Amino acid sequence: MKLLIIGGVAGGASAAARARRLSEDAQIVLVERSGDVSFANCGLPYYLGGEITERGKLLLVTPERMRARFNLDVRTRCEVQSIDRVARKVRIRDLASAREYEETYDKLILAPGAAPLRPPIPGVDLPGIFTLRNLQDADHIKARLDQGVRQAVVVGAGFIGLEMVENLVRHGISTTLVELQDQVLLPLDREMTAPVAKCLAAEGVKLLLGESAAAFEPTSDGLTVCLKSGGRLAAQLVILGVGVKPENKLAVDAGLAIGARGGIRVNEYLETSDPDIYAVGDAIEVVDFVTGQPAQVPLAGPANRQGRIAADNCFGRTVRYRGTQGTAVVGVFGRTAAITGASEKTLRRLQRPFRMVYVHPTQHAGYYPGAEALTLKLLFDPQSGRILGAQAVGGAGVDKRIDVLAVAIQAGMTVFDLEEMELAYAPQYGSAKDPINMAGFVAANLLRGDHPQADVAAVVAAPAEQRPFLLDVRTPSEFTAGNIPGAVNIPVDELRSRLGELPRDREIAIYCQVGQRGYLATRILCQAGFAAVNLGGGYKTYQLLAAGTNGG
Ligand code: FAD
C-alpha cells in the first residue's frame, strides 16, 4: 500500500503518524509546500508577542524526526501541482530545484488547509501588510516589528485578529482593530462579546466596529489605512485577519465534488467523491454536529482527529467522523470567550425552535479568594431539553464549562442531565452547585413550568404598550445605580407585604441582578395568582444586551 498525503501540518501529519502506527509495511509519502511539518500555527501570535520566546518550540516535530521515528518519506518545499485520478498519480514540484516529477499512490489524503483571505483592496500588497498562517509569515512580521512599529492596525476581529491585537499591545504598540460587523468574534452572539469589546477598550485598543479598510496608501513612515467611513489611520504594520478560504484548487482541477463555500466535499468516512482520495482539515466541508448543515470550521482539533480517521479508513477500518460542533476558545487580556454548538443567531437563521437561559455565577465559591464572574448562555430544544449550544465569557473557568458542555452536546444530553451532573468541587475550583448545574436548574425549571421566564431582549424590544409591568426586586441602592427604564422597584424581601401595589390584569416581568432573587419573586407572585415571569439572567443580561457597540 502506498499512501500519499498532501499537506504536512495538523491534518496531514496526524494522518501520516497514524498510518504508520497501523502499518509498518506501507510506503507513506508526506508532501509539504513549506519548509516545516507539524508546526504549531496556533502558537504563532504568542511567539510574535514574546510570550513564546524560542521559535524552535513551535516546531513540534521536525521532518528529520518524522523520518526517523515514523519512517516517513517527508518531502518539504515540495508542492503537488495536480492529481491524475485515472492513473492514480500526482505531479510534484520541488520548489528548491524547480524539478517536476510524478509520484503514484494507492490512496491519497488531501490535507492542504485553508489560505488567509487577502481582499482585493487597493494597496493590499504594499510592504507592511501581512497575513498570518505559517512560520514564514511570522518571520516576516517579526522582522517588521524589529524595525520598530509604533502603530498597528488589525483588520478583522476573529480569533486570530484578537490574539494578534493582544500580542501587539504587549509590545507597547498603539493598536486599532477594524471590524466590518457590529461585534467582535462573529461565531458568538453579540451580547456575549460585549465584555471582550469592553476589555479591549480598557487596554487602550481602539475598536472600530461596522468599519472596514477601503484602501492602503504608502507614506514616508509606513502606511495609511483609509477607512470606508473616510477616516485615516497611520500604521507601520497591518495584519489582515479577515478569514480563510479552503485550498481547493487541486481538488477542483481533479474534478472532485466541492461544497457551496468551497470546501472539498467528503462523506462521513472523510472520503471525497473519489473513493481512493480522502480529505481532512480546513480544506473540507463538514457537517455541523448540531444543525446537520454543511459548514466550514477551520479548527485544529477537528483537523487532527480527521487526519487519524482518514488514515484508519485508508487502512481498511471503518470509522465515522461525527461532525464538527465548532468548540472554540480565545483569551484576550485575561478574559476568555468560548463557544460550542449552535449560536442563537444560527438557530434563528435556520428557524430552529430553541429556548435559552443566562447564568452569571462565579467560577468557584464566591467566598474563596479570586472568585471571578462568568456569564454562561445555554441554548436548548424547547421540547426535549436537548442542549444545542453554549457560550461563556469571563475569566478563569470559562474553558472548563464550555468543555463540559461540548461533551454534553456530543453525548446528546439534555438540560435535565446538567442538573444531575456530578463535577469535581473544592472551593478553589468550583461550587457545590457548579455553574453547569445552575444553568441546568434554570433551564430545567423553565421547561417544567416551575420558573416562567421571558427573554430580556424580547421584553425590552416590545412596543411600550405591549410591554409587561416591569418589576425590579433588587435593593433601592441597586435600583438607583441603574435599572431598566419603566421599572418599578419593590425589593424581594418586601414583596409579600406589598402585593397590593401590583397589577392583576397585566403580565409582570420581574428582574433582579442575575436572576436568582427574580426566581424567588416569580414563585411568590405566581402562587399569589399573578401572571409573573422572570427576566432570565436579570439586569446583568440586560446590560450585556444594551452594551454599546464601540467598546461598550
Ligand atoms: P494546515 O495546518 O494549514 O496545513 C496545511 C498544509 O498543507 C500547509 O502547511 C500547506 O503549506 C500545505 N499545502 C497546501 N497545499 C499544498 C500542496 N499543493 N502541496 C504541498 N503542500 C501543500 N485552531 C484552533 O483550534 N485553535 C487555535 O488556537 C488556533 N489558532 C490559530 C492561530 C493561527 C495564527 C492560525 C493560522 C491558525 C490557528 N488555528 C487554531 C487554526 C488551525 O491552525 C487550523 O485549523 C489547522 O492548522 C488546520 O489544519 P490543516 O491540516 O487542515 O491545515
Coordinates of C-alpha atoms and ligand atoms in Angstrom, one line a residue:
M1 CA 0.0 0.0 0.0
K2 CA 1.3 3.4 -1.0
L3 CA -0.3 6.3 0.9
L4 CA 0.5 9.8 -0.3
I5 CA -0.5 12.8 1.9
I6 CA -0.6 16.4 0.7
G7 CA 0.0 18.9 3.5
G8 CA 2.1 18.1 6.5
V9 CA 0.7 20.1 9.4
A10 CA -2.3 19.4 11.6
G11 CA -4.4 17.0 9.5
G12 CA -1.6 15.7 7.3
A13 CA 0.9 15.0 10.0
S14 CA -1.7 13.3 12.2
A15 CA -2.8 11.1 9.2
A16 CA 0.9 10.2 8.5
A17 CA 1.7 9.2 12.1
R18 CA -1.5 7.2 12.5
A19 CA -1.0 5.5 9.2
R20 CA 2.5 4.3 10.3
R21 CA 1.1 3.0 13.6
L22 CA -1.4 1.0 11.6
S23 CA 1.1 -0.4 9.1
E24 CA 4.8 -0.9 9.3
D25 CA 4.8 -2.1 5.6
A26 CA 3.1 0.8 3.9
Q27 CA 5.0 3.3 1.9
I28 CA 4.0 6.7 3.2
V29 CA 4.9 9.9 1.4
L30 CA 4.2 13.3 3.0
V31 CA 4.4 16.3 0.7
E32 CA 4.6 19.7 2.2
R33 CA 4.9 23.0 0.4
S34 CA 6.6 25.0 3.2
G35 CA 9.8 24.1 4.9
D36 CA 8.2 22.8 8.1
V37 CA 5.9 20.0 9.1
S38 CA 3.7 19.7 12.1
F39 CA 4.4 23.2 13.4
A40 CA 2.2 25.0 16.0
N41 CA 0.4 27.6 13.9
C42 CA -1.9 28.3 17.0
G43 CA 1.2 29.5 18.9
L44 CA 2.3 32.0 16.2
P45 CA 0.6 35.1 17.8
Y46 CA 2.3 34.3 21.1
Y47 CA 5.7 33.9 19.5
L48 CA 5.2 37.3 17.9
G49 CA 4.1 38.8 21.3
G50 CA 7.2 37.4 23.0
E51 CA 5.3 35.0 25.3
I52 CA 6.9 32.1 23.5
T53 CA 10.5 33.1 23.3
E54 CA 12.0 30.3 21.2
R55 CA 11.0 29.9 17.6
G56 CA 12.1 26.3 17.7
K57 CA 9.4 25.5 20.3
L58 CA 6.8 26.0 17.6
L59 CA 8.3 23.1 15.6
L60 CA 6.5 20.3 17.3
V61 CA 8.3 17.7 15.1
T62 CA 11.0 18.3 12.5
P63 CA 11.0 16.5 9.1
E64 CA 14.1 14.6 10.3
R65 CA 12.3 13.3 13.4
M66 CA 9.3 12.3 11.4
R67 CA 11.6 10.3 9.1
A68 CA 13.4 8.7 12.0
R69 CA 10.5 7.9 14.3
F70 CA 7.8 7.1 11.8
N71 CA 9.9 6.0 8.8
L72 CA 8.0 8.5 6.6
D73 CA 9.2 9.8 3.2
V74 CA 8.8 13.5 4.1
R75 CA 9.3 16.0 1.3
T76 CA 9.3 19.6 2.4
R77 CA 9.5 22.5 0.0
C78 CA 7.6 20.3 -2.5
E79 CA 4.3 21.3 -3.9
V80 CA 1.7 19.0 -5.5
Q81 CA 0.7 20.6 -8.8
S82 CA -2.0 18.3 -10.0
I83 CA -3.7 15.0 -9.4
D84 CA -4.3 12.4 -12.2
R85 CA -7.1 10.3 -10.7
V86 CA -7.2 7.8 -13.6
A87 CA -3.5 7.0 -13.4
R88 CA -3.5 7.5 -9.6
K89 CA -0.5 9.7 -9.6
V90 CA 0.3 13.3 -8.6
R91 CA 2.7 15.8 -10.2
I92 CA 5.1 17.3 -7.6
R93 CA 7.3 20.3 -8.0
D94 CA 10.4 20.5 -5.9
L95 CA 10.4 24.2 -5.1
A96 CA 14.1 24.4 -4.3
S97 CA 15.3 22.9 -7.6
A98 CA 12.1 23.6 -9.7
R99 CA 12.3 20.0 -10.8
E100 CA 8.9 18.3 -11.5
Y101 CA 8.2 14.7 -11.2
E102 CA 5.4 12.2 -10.8
E103 CA 4.5 10.0 -7.8
T104 CA 1.9 7.3 -7.8
Y105 CA -0.4 6.4 -5.0
D106 CA -2.9 3.7 -3.9
K107 CA -4.6 6.1 -1.5
L108 CA -4.4 9.8 -1.3
I109 CA -5.2 12.1 1.6
L110 CA -5.7 15.8 0.9
A111 CA -4.8 18.0 3.9
P112 CA -3.9 21.3 2.2
G113 CA -5.6 23.5 4.8
A114 CA -7.0 27.0 4.1
A115 CA -5.3 30.1 3.0
P116 CA -5.8 33.5 4.6
L117 CA -8.1 35.8 2.6
R118 CA -6.4 38.8 1.1
P119 CA -9.3 41.0 0.0
P120 CA -8.8 42.9 -3.3
I121 CA -8.4 46.3 -1.6
P122 CA -6.3 48.9 -3.4
G123 CA -2.8 48.8 -1.9
V124 CA -3.2 45.5 -0.2
D125 CA 0.1 44.2 -1.5
L126 CA 2.1 47.1 0.0
P127 CA 5.0 46.3 2.3
G128 CA 3.9 46.2 5.9
I129 CA 0.6 44.4 5.3
F130 CA 0.6 40.8 6.4
T131 CA -1.5 37.7 6.9
L132 CA -0.5 35.0 9.4
R133 CA -0.6 31.3 8.6
N134 CA 2.8 29.8 8.9
L135 CA 6.3 30.4 10.4
Q136 CA 7.5 32.2 7.3
D137 CA 4.6 34.7 7.8
A138 CA 5.6 35.0 11.4
D139 CA 9.2 35.6 10.5
H140 CA 8.2 38.5 8.1
I141 CA 6.0 40.1 10.8
K142 CA 8.7 39.7 13.4
A143 CA 11.3 41.4 11.1
R144 CA 8.8 44.3 10.7
L145 CA 8.3 44.5 14.5
D146 CA 12.1 44.5 15.0
Q147 CA 12.3 47.6 12.7
G148 CA 10.2 49.5 15.2
V149 CA 6.4 49.7 15.0
R150 CA 4.6 52.3 16.9
Q151 CA 1.1 52.0 15.4
A152 CA -0.6 48.9 14.1
V153 CA -4.0 48.1 12.5
V154 CA -5.5 44.7 12.7
V155 CA -8.3 44.2 10.2
G156 CA -10.8 41.5 11.3
A157 CA -11.8 40.8 14.9
G158 CA -11.9 37.0 14.7
F159 CA -9.9 34.6 16.9
I160 CA -6.6 35.3 15.2
G161 CA -7.2 39.0 14.9
L162 CA -7.9 39.3 18.6
E163 CA -4.9 37.2 19.5
M164 CA -2.7 39.5 17.4
V165 CA -4.2 42.6 19.0
E166 CA -3.2 41.3 22.4
N167 CA 0.3 40.5 21.3
L168 CA 0.9 43.8 19.6
V169 CA -0.3 45.7 22.7
R170 CA 2.2 43.5 24.7
H171 CA 4.9 45.2 22.6
G172 CA 3.6 48.6 23.6
I173 CA 2.2 49.2 20.1
S174 CA -0.8 51.5 19.7
T175 CA -3.3 49.2 18.1
T176 CA -6.5 49.7 16.2
L177 CA -8.9 46.8 15.5
V178 CA -11.2 47.3 12.5
E179 CA -14.2 45.0 12.1
L180 CA -16.8 45.1 9.4
Q181 CA -19.5 43.6 11.6
D182 CA -21.1 45.2 14.7
Q183 CA -19.3 42.8 17.0
V184 CA -16.0 41.0 17.6
L185 CA -15.8 37.2 17.5
L186 CA -18.5 36.6 14.9
P187 CA -19.3 32.9 15.8
L188 CA -20.6 34.1 19.2
D189 CA -23.8 36.0 19.8
R190 CA -23.2 39.7 20.0
E191 CA -24.1 40.3 23.7
M192 CA -21.7 37.6 24.8
T193 CA -18.9 39.5 23.1
A194 CA -19.6 42.8 24.8
P195 CA -17.3 42.1 27.8
V196 CA -14.5 41.3 25.3
A197 CA -15.0 44.6 23.5
K198 CA -15.0 46.4 26.9
C199 CA -11.7 44.8 27.9
L200 CA -10.2 45.8 24.6
A201 CA -11.1 49.4 25.3
A202 CA -9.8 49.1 28.8
E203 CA -6.4 48.0 27.4
G204 CA -6.3 51.1 25.1
V205 CA -7.2 49.3 21.9
K206 CA -9.2 51.4 19.5
L207 CA -12.1 49.2 18.3
L208 CA -13.9 50.3 15.2
L209 CA -16.9 48.2 14.6
G210 CA -19.0 48.4 11.5
E211 CA -15.9 49.8 9.7
S212 CA -13.7 48.4 7.0
A213 CA -10.4 49.2 5.2
A214 CA -11.1 50.7 1.8
A215 CA -7.5 51.3 0.7
F216 CA -3.9 51.3 1.8
E217 CA -1.6 54.1 0.9
P218 CA 2.2 54.2 1.3
T219 CA 3.7 57.1 3.4
S220 CA 7.2 58.0 4.4
D221 CA 6.5 56.5 7.8
G222 CA 4.8 53.3 6.7
L223 CA 1.2 53.2 5.6
T224 CA -2.1 54.9 5.8
V225 CA -5.2 52.7 6.2
C226 CA -8.1 54.6 4.5
L227 CA -11.3 53.6 6.1
K228 CA -14.6 53.2 4.4
S229 CA -16.1 55.9 6.6
G230 CA -13.4 58.4 5.4
G231 CA -11.2 58.1 8.4
R232 CA -7.4 57.5 8.0
L233 CA -5.1 55.6 10.3
A234 CA -1.4 55.8 10.3
A235 CA 0.4 52.4 10.8
Q236 CA 3.7 50.8 10.3
L237 CA 2.1 47.3 10.4
V238 CA -1.2 45.9 9.2
I239 CA -2.4 42.4 10.0
L240 CA -5.2 41.0 7.9
G241 CA -7.3 38.5 9.8
V242 CA -10.5 38.5 7.7
G243 CA -10.9 34.8 7.4
V244 CA -9.6 31.9 5.3
K245 CA -10.6 30.1 2.2
P246 CA -10.2 26.3 1.6
E247 CA -7.2 25.4 -0.5
N248 CA -9.3 23.5 -3.0
K249 CA -7.5 24.1 -6.3
L250 CA -6.1 20.6 -6.6
A251 CA -9.5 19.1 -5.8
V252 CA -11.3 21.4 -8.2
D253 CA -8.9 20.7 -11.0
A254 CA -9.2 16.9 -10.4
G255 CA -13.0 17.2 -10.7
L256 CA -13.7 16.2 -7.1
A257 CA -17.0 17.4 -5.6
I258 CA -16.9 20.8 -3.9
G259 CA -19.3 22.3 -1.4
A260 CA -21.1 25.7 -1.8
R261 CA -18.5 27.6 0.2
G262 CA -15.5 26.0 -1.5
G263 CA -14.8 23.1 0.9
I264 CA -13.9 19.7 -0.5
R265 CA -17.0 17.6 -0.1
V266 CA -16.5 14.3 1.9
N267 CA -18.8 11.7 3.3
E268 CA -18.9 10.6 6.9
Y269 CA -15.8 8.5 6.3
L270 CA -14.0 11.6 5.0
E271 CA -13.9 10.0 1.6
T272 CA -14.2 12.5 -1.3
S273 CA -16.2 11.8 -4.4
D274 CA -13.3 9.6 -5.5
P275 CA -13.1 6.5 -3.1
D276 CA -9.3 6.5 -3.3
I277 CA -9.0 10.1 -2.1
Y278 CA -9.7 11.3 1.4
A279 CA -9.7 14.9 2.6
V280 CA -9.3 16.4 6.0
G281 CA -8.9 19.7 7.9
D282 CA -9.6 23.3 7.0
A283 CA -9.9 22.3 3.3
I284 CA -13.1 20.2 3.7
E285 CA -16.8 20.9 4.2
V286 CA -18.0 19.3 7.4
V287 CA -21.4 18.5 8.7
D288 CA -22.4 20.7 11.7
F289 CA -22.9 18.2 14.6
V290 CA -25.9 20.1 16.0
T291 CA -27.7 21.5 12.9
G292 CA -26.8 18.9 10.4
Q293 CA -26.0 21.7 7.9
P294 CA -22.8 21.8 5.8
A295 CA -20.2 24.1 7.3
Q296 CA -16.6 25.3 7.1
V297 CA -15.0 25.1 10.5
P298 CA -11.2 25.8 10.4
L299 CA -10.0 24.5 13.8
A300 CA -7.0 22.5 14.9
G301 CA -8.8 19.8 16.9
P302 CA -11.1 18.7 14.1
A303 CA -8.2 18.7 11.6
N304 CA -6.1 16.4 13.9
R305 CA -8.9 14.0 14.6
Q306 CA -10.0 13.9 10.9
G307 CA -6.4 13.0 10.0
R308 CA -6.5 10.0 12.3
I309 CA -9.8 8.9 10.9
A310 CA -8.9 9.2 7.3
A311 CA -5.7 7.1 7.9
D312 CA -7.9 4.5 9.7
N313 CA -10.2 4.3 6.7
C314 CA -7.4 4.1 4.2
F315 CA -6.2 1.0 6.0
G316 CA -9.5 -0.8 5.9
R317 CA -11.0 0.3 9.2
T318 CA -14.5 1.8 9.0
V319 CA -14.5 4.9 11.2
R320 CA -17.1 7.6 11.0
Y321 CA -16.5 11.3 11.6
R322 CA -19.3 12.5 13.8
G323 CA -19.3 16.1 12.5
T324 CA -17.9 19.3 13.9
Q325 CA -19.6 21.3 16.6
G326 CA -17.2 24.3 16.5
T327 CA -15.9 24.2 20.0
A328 CA -13.5 27.2 20.2
V329 CA -11.9 29.4 22.9
V330 CA -9.9 32.6 22.8
G331 CA -8.1 34.5 25.5
V332 CA -7.7 38.3 25.3
F333 CA -6.0 40.3 28.1
G334 CA -7.0 37.8 30.7
R335 CA -10.6 37.5 29.5
T336 CA -11.8 34.3 28.0
A337 CA -14.6 33.7 25.5
A338 CA -15.7 30.3 24.3
I339 CA -18.4 28.6 22.3
T340 CA -19.6 25.1 21.5
G341 CA -22.5 24.0 19.3
A342 CA -25.1 26.3 17.7
S343 CA -25.4 30.0 18.5
E344 CA -28.6 31.9 18.9
K345 CA -28.1 33.6 15.6
T346 CA -27.5 30.3 13.8
L347 CA -30.7 28.8 15.3
R348 CA -32.7 31.9 14.3
R349 CA -31.3 31.8 10.8
L350 CA -32.3 28.1 10.4
Q351 CA -35.7 28.9 12.1
R352 CA -35.0 26.1 14.5
P353 CA -37.0 26.3 17.8
F354 CA -35.0 26.9 20.9
R355 CA -35.0 28.4 24.4
M356 CA -32.1 29.9 26.2
V357 CA -31.0 30.9 29.7
Y358 CA -28.2 33.0 31.0
V359 CA -26.5 32.5 34.3
H360 CA -23.9 34.8 35.9
P361 CA -22.1 32.8 38.6
T362 CA -18.5 33.0 39.8
Q363 CA -16.1 30.3 38.6
H364 CA -15.6 29.0 42.1
A365 CA -17.1 29.5 45.5
G366 CA -17.6 33.3 46.0
Y367 CA -16.1 33.3 49.5
Y368 CA -12.8 31.8 48.2
P369 CA -10.2 34.5 47.1
G370 CA -10.0 35.1 43.4
A371 CA -13.7 34.5 42.5
E372 CA -14.4 36.0 39.1
A373 CA -17.8 36.4 37.4
L374 CA -18.5 34.5 34.3
T375 CA -21.6 34.6 32.0
L376 CA -22.9 31.4 30.6
K377 CA -25.5 31.2 27.9
L378 CA -27.2 27.9 27.2
L379 CA -29.4 27.1 24.2
F380 CA -31.6 24.1 24.2
D381 CA -34.5 22.4 22.5
P382 CA -37.8 23.6 23.9
Q383 CA -39.4 20.2 23.8
S384 CA -36.8 17.7 24.7
G385 CA -34.4 20.0 26.5
R386 CA -31.5 18.7 24.4
I387 CA -28.6 21.0 24.6
L388 CA -27.9 22.8 21.3
G389 CA -25.2 25.2 22.1
A390 CA -23.4 27.2 24.8
Q391 CA -21.2 30.3 25.1
A392 CA -19.3 31.6 28.0
V393 CA -17.3 34.7 28.7
G394 CA -15.4 35.7 31.8
G395 CA -12.0 34.9 33.3
A396 CA -10.9 31.6 34.8
G397 CA -13.2 28.6 34.5
V398 CA -14.8 29.6 31.2
D399 CA -12.9 26.9 29.2
K400 CA -13.8 24.2 31.6
R401 CA -17.5 24.9 31.5
I402 CA -17.5 25.0 27.7
D403 CA -15.6 21.8 27.5
V404 CA -18.1 20.1 29.8
L405 CA -21.0 21.4 27.7
A406 CA -19.2 20.3 24.5
V407 CA -19.1 16.8 25.8
A408 CA -22.8 17.1 26.9
I409 CA -23.7 18.1 23.3
Q410 CA -21.8 15.2 21.8
A411 CA -23.5 12.8 24.2
G412 CA -26.9 14.2 23.3
M413 CA -27.6 15.3 26.8
T414 CA -30.4 17.5 28.0
V415 CA -30.7 20.3 30.5
F416 CA -32.1 17.7 32.9
D417 CA -28.8 15.9 32.7
L418 CA -27.0 19.1 33.6
E419 CA -29.0 19.3 36.8
E420 CA -27.7 15.9 37.8
M421 CA -24.1 16.3 36.5
E422 CA -21.6 15.4 39.2
L423 CA -18.5 17.6 38.8
A424 CA -15.3 18.0 40.9
Y425 CA -15.7 20.5 43.7
A426 CA -13.5 22.2 46.2
P427 CA -13.8 26.0 46.9
Q428 CA -10.8 27.0 44.8
Y429 CA -12.1 25.0 41.7
G430 CA -15.9 25.3 41.6
S431 CA -19.1 25.4 43.6
A432 CA -21.1 22.7 45.2
K433 CA -23.7 23.8 42.6
D434 CA -21.4 24.3 39.7
P435 CA -22.3 26.9 37.0
I436 CA -23.1 23.9 34.8
N437 CA -25.7 22.6 37.4
M438 CA -27.0 26.2 37.8
A439 CA -27.6 26.5 34.1
G440 CA -29.3 23.1 34.2
F441 CA -31.5 24.1 37.1
V442 CA -32.6 27.4 35.5
A443 CA -33.3 25.7 32.1
A444 CA -35.0 22.6 33.5
N445 CA -37.2 24.8 35.8
L446 CA -38.2 26.7 32.7
L447 CA -39.2 23.6 30.8
R448 CA -41.0 22.1 33.7
G449 CA -43.0 25.3 34.1
D450 CA -41.7 25.9 37.6
H451 CA -39.9 29.0 36.6
P452 CA -41.7 31.0 33.9
Q453 CA -39.1 33.1 32.1
A454 CA -39.0 35.7 29.4
D455 CA -36.1 36.8 27.3
V456 CA -34.9 40.2 28.3
A457 CA -34.2 41.2 24.7
A458 CA -37.8 40.4 23.6
V459 CA -39.4 42.3 26.5
V460 CA -37.2 45.3 26.0
A461 CA -37.8 45.3 22.3
A462 CA -41.6 45.2 22.6
P463 CA -43.5 48.4 21.9
A464 CA -44.3 50.3 25.1
E465 CA -48.0 49.5 25.1
Q466 CA -47.3 45.7 24.8
R467 CA -44.6 45.6 27.4
P468 CA -45.4 43.8 30.7
F469 CA -45.3 45.6 34.0
L470 CA -41.6 45.7 34.9
L471 CA -40.8 44.9 38.5
D472 CA -37.2 45.3 39.8
V473 CA -36.9 43.3 43.0
R474 CA -33.3 44.4 43.9
T475 CA -32.5 46.8 46.8
P476 CA -33.2 50.5 46.3
S477 CA -29.5 51.3 46.1
E478 CA -29.0 48.7 43.3
F479 CA -32.1 50.2 41.5
T480 CA -30.8 53.7 41.8
A481 CA -27.4 52.7 40.4
G482 CA -29.1 51.5 37.1
N483 CA -32.4 50.0 36.1
I484 CA -34.5 49.1 33.0
P485 CA -36.4 52.2 32.0
G486 CA -40.1 52.0 33.2
A487 CA -39.4 49.5 36.0
V488 CA -40.9 49.8 39.5
N489 CA -38.8 48.8 42.5
I490 CA -40.1 46.6 45.2
P491 CA -37.3 44.7 47.0
V492 CA -37.9 40.9 47.1
D493 CA -37.9 41.0 50.9
E494 CA -40.8 43.4 51.0
L495 CA -42.8 41.8 48.2
R496 CA -45.1 39.6 50.2
S497 CA -46.4 42.7 52.1
R498 CA -46.7 44.9 49.1
L499 CA -48.7 42.7 46.7
G500 CA -51.5 45.3 46.6
E501 CA -49.2 47.6 44.6
L502 CA -49.1 45.2 41.7
P503 CA -51.5 44.9 38.7
R504 CA -53.6 41.7 38.4
D505 CA -54.7 42.5 34.8
R506 CA -51.2 42.6 33.3
E507 CA -48.2 40.3 33.0
I508 CA -45.5 41.2 35.4
A509 CA -41.9 40.8 34.2
I510 CA -39.6 40.5 37.2
Y511 CA -35.8 41.1 37.3
C512 CA -33.0 41.2 39.8
Q513 CA -29.3 41.4 39.2
V514 CA -28.6 37.9 37.8
G515 CA -31.9 36.1 38.1
Q516 CA -31.9 34.3 41.5
R517 CA -34.0 36.8 43.5
G518 CA -36.2 37.2 40.4
Y519 CA -36.9 33.5 40.5
L520 CA -38.0 33.6 44.2
A521 CA -40.1 36.7 43.4
T522 CA -41.7 34.9 40.4
R523 CA -42.6 31.9 42.7
I524 CA -44.2 34.3 45.3
L525 CA -46.2 36.1 42.7
C526 CA -47.3 33.0 40.7
Q527 CA -48.5 31.4 43.9
A528 CA -50.4 34.6 44.8
G529 CA -52.2 34.4 41.5
F530 CA -50.3 36.9 39.4
A531 CA -49.2 36.3 35.8
A532 CA -45.5 36.7 36.5
V533 CA -42.3 35.8 34.6
N534 CA -38.7 36.3 35.5
L535 CA -36.3 38.0 33.0
G536 CA -33.7 35.4 32.5
G537 CA -30.2 36.5 33.7
G538 CA -31.6 39.7 35.2
Y539 CA -30.2 43.1 34.9
K540 CA -26.7 41.8 34.1
T541 CA -28.1 40.2 30.9
Y542 CA -29.9 43.5 30.1
Q543 CA -26.6 45.3 30.5
L544 CA -24.9 42.9 28.1
L545 CA -27.6 43.3 25.5
A546 CA -27.6 47.1 25.9
A547 CA -23.9 47.4 25.8
G548 CA -22.8 49.9 23.1
T549 CA -21.2 48.7 20.0
N550 CA -17.9 50.6 20.1
G551 CA -16.1 49.2 23.0
G552 CA -19.3 49.3 25.1
Ligands
FAD1 P1 -2.8 23.4 7.8 O1 -2.4 23.2 9.2 O2 -2.9 24.8 7.3 O3 -1.8 22.6 6.9 C1 -1.9 22.5 5.5 C2 -0.5 22.4 4.9 O4 -0.7 22.0 3.6 C3 0.2 23.8 4.8 O5 1.4 23.8 5.6 C4 0.4 24.0 3.3 O6 1.7 24.5 3.1 C5 0.3 22.6 2.8 N1 -0.1 22.5 1.4 C6 -1.2 23.1 0.8 N2 -1.3 22.9 -0.5 C7 -0.2 22.1 -0.8 C8 0.2 21.4 -2.0 N3 -0.4 21.6 -3.1 N4 1.4 20.7 -1.9 C9 2.0 20.5 -0.7 N5 1.6 21.1 0.4 C10 0.5 21.8 0.4 N6 -7.2 26.5 15.7 C11 -7.6 26.1 16.9 O7 -8.4 25.2 17.0 N7 -7.2 26.8 18.0 C12 -6.3 27.9 17.9 O8 -5.9 28.5 18.9 C13 -5.9 28.2 16.6 N8 -5.0 29.3 16.4 C14 -4.6 29.6 15.2 C15 -3.7 30.6 15.1 C16 -3.2 30.9 13.8 C17 -2.2 32.1 13.7 C18 -3.6 30.1 12.7 C19 -3.0 30.5 11.3 C20 -4.5 29.1 12.8 C21 -5.0 28.8 14.1 N9 -5.9 27.8 14.3 C22 -6.3 27.5 15.5 C23 -6.4 27.0 13.1 C24 -5.6 25.7 12.9 O9 -4.3 26.0 12.9 C25 -6.1 25.1 11.6 O10 -7.4 24.8 11.8 C26 -5.3 23.8 11.4 O11 -3.9 24.0 11.3 C27 -5.8 23.1 10.1 O12 -5.1 22.0 9.8 P2 -4.9 21.5 8.3 O13 -4.0 20.3 8.3 O14 -6.2 21.4 7.6 O15 -4.2 22.7 7.5

